[in-house]
CSV table of C-alpha atoms in Angstrom, one decimal:
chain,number,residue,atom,x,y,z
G,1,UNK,CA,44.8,10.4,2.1
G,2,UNK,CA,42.7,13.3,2.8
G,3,UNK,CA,40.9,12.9,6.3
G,4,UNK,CA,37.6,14.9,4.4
G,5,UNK,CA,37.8,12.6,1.5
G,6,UNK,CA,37.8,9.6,3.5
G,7,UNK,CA,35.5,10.4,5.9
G,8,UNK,CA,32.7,11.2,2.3
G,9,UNK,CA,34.1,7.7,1.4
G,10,UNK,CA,33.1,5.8,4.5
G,11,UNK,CA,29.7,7.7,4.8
G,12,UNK,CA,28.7,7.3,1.6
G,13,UNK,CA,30.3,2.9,2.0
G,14,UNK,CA,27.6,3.6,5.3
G,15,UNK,CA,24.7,4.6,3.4
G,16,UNK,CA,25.1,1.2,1.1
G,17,UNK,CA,25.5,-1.0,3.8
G,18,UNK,CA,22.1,0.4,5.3
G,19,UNK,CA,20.6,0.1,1.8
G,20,UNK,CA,21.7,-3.8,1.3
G,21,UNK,CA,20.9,-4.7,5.1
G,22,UNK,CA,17.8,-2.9,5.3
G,23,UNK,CA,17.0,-4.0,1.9
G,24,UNK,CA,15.8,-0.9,0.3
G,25,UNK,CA,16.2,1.2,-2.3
G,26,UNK,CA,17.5,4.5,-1.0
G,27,UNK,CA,19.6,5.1,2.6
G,28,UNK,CA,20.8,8.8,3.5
G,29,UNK,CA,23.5,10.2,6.0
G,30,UNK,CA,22.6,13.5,6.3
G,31,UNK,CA,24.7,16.5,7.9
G,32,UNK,CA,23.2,19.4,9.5
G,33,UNK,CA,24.9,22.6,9.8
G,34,UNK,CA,23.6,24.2,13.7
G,35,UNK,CA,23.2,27.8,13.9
G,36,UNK,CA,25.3,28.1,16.5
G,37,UNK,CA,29.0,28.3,16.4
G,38,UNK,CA,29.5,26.0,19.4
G,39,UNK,CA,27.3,23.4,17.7
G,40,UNK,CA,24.2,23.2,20.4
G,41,UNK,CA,21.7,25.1,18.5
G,42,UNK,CA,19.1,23.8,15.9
G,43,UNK,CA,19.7,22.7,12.3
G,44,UNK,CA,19.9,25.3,9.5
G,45,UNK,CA,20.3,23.4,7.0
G,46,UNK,CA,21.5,20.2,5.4
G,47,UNK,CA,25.6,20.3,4.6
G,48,UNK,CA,26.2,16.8,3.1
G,49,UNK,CA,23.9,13.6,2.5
G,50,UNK,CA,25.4,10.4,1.7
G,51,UNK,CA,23.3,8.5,-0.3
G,52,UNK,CA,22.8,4.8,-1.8
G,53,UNK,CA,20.2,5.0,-4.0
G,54,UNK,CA,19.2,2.2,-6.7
G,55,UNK,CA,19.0,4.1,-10.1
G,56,UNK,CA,16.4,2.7,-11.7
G,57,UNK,CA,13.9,3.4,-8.6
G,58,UNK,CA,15.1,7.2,-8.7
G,59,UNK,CA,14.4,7.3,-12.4
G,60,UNK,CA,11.2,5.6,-11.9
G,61,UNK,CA,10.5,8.3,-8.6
G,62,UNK,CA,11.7,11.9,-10.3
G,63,UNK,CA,9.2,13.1,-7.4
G,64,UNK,CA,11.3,12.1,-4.9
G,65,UNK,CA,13.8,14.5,-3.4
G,66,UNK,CA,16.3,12.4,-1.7
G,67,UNK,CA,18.4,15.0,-0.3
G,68,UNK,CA,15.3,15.7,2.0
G,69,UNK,CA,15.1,12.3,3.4
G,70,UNK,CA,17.6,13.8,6.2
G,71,UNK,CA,14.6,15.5,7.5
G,72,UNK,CA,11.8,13.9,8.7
G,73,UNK,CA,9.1,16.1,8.6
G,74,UNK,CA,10.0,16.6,4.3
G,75,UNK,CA,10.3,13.0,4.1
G,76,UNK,CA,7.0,12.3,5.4
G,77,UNK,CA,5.4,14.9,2.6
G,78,UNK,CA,6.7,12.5,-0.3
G,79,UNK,CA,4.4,9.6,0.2
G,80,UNK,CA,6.6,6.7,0.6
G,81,UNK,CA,5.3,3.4,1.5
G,82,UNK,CA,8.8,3.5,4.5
G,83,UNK,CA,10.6,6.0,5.9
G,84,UNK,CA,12.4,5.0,8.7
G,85,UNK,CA,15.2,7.3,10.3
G,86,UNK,CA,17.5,7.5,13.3
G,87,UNK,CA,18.7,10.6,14.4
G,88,UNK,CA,22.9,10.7,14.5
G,89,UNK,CA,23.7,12.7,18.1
G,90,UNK,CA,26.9,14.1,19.0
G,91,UNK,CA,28.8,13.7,22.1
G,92,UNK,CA,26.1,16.0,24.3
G,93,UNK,CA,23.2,14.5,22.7
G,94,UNK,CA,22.7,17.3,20.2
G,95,UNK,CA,20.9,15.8,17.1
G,96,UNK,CA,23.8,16.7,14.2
G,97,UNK,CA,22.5,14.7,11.7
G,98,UNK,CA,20.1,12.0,10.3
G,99,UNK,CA,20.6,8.2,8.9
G,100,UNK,CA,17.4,7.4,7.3
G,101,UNK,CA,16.3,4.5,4.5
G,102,UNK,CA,13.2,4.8,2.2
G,103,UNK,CA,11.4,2.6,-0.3
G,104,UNK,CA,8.1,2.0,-1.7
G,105,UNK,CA,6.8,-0.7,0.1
G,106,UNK,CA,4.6,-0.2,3.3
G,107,UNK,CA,6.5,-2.2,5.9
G,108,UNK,CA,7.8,-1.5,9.4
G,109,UNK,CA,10.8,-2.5,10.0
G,110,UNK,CA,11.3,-5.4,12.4
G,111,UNK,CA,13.5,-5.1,15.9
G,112,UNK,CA,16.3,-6.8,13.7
G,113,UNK,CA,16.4,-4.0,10.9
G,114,UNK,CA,15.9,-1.3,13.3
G,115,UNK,CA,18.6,-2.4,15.4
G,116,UNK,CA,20.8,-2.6,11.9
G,117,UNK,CA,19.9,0.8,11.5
G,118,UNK,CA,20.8,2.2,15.0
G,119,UNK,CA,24.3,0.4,14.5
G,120,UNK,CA,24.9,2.1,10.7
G,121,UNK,CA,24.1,5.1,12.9
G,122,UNK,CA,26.4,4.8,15.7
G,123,UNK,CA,29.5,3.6,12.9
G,124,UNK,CA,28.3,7.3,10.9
G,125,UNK,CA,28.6,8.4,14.6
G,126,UNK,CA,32.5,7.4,14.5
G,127,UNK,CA,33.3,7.9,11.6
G,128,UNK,CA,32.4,11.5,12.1
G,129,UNK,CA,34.3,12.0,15.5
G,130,UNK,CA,37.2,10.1,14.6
């Protein structure tokens, strides 16, 4: 099997896990391309996003640009009632992505969720590396 295929395939399996454990409606993995060619500078732009997403919420939310969830600061134009995110790192610390979940309801999540969603984070982490 194709190691870029799978690698889209356990991402995207990722993103779906976060959405059922998390319990909401959308979760992204999100990729940035750096501007540098050694990988340490900032984020250009967004190269992939895995997504679970229910369908009937994004039909009900055509507002809602999901491939911007990667990045907080777009995320927090689109008035969701949560946004959380996690920032995915790479060996140096260099933030190389985002795995973020969204929904309608105004919550927190607790320490337990949160925890869930640093753990989806570091598996995206390894999956990524591998």
């Amino acid at each position: 099997m194709n190691r870029v295929i799978s690698v889209e395939q356990d991402l995207e399996a990722l993103a779906s896990l976060a959405a059922r454990l998390l319990s909401t409606p959308v979760a992204t993995i999100t990729l940035y391309e750096s501007n540098c060619k050694d990988g340490h500078g900032t984020a250009d732009h967004i190269t992939h996003t895995a997504v679970a997403c229910d369908e009937d919420w994004a039909k009900s939310h055509p507002d809602i640009d999901i491939a911007q969830l990667g990045s907080p600061r777009s995320a927090m134009t689109q008035h969701l009632g949560l946004y959380a995110s996690v920032p995915l790192r790479n060996g140096d610390g260099s933030t190389i992505g985002m795995v973020a979940c969204a929904g309608d309801e105004a919550r927190d999540l607790s320490d337990q969720e949160l925890g869930m969603l640093k753990h989806i984070t570091a598996l995206a982490s390894a999956v990524i590396h591998a």
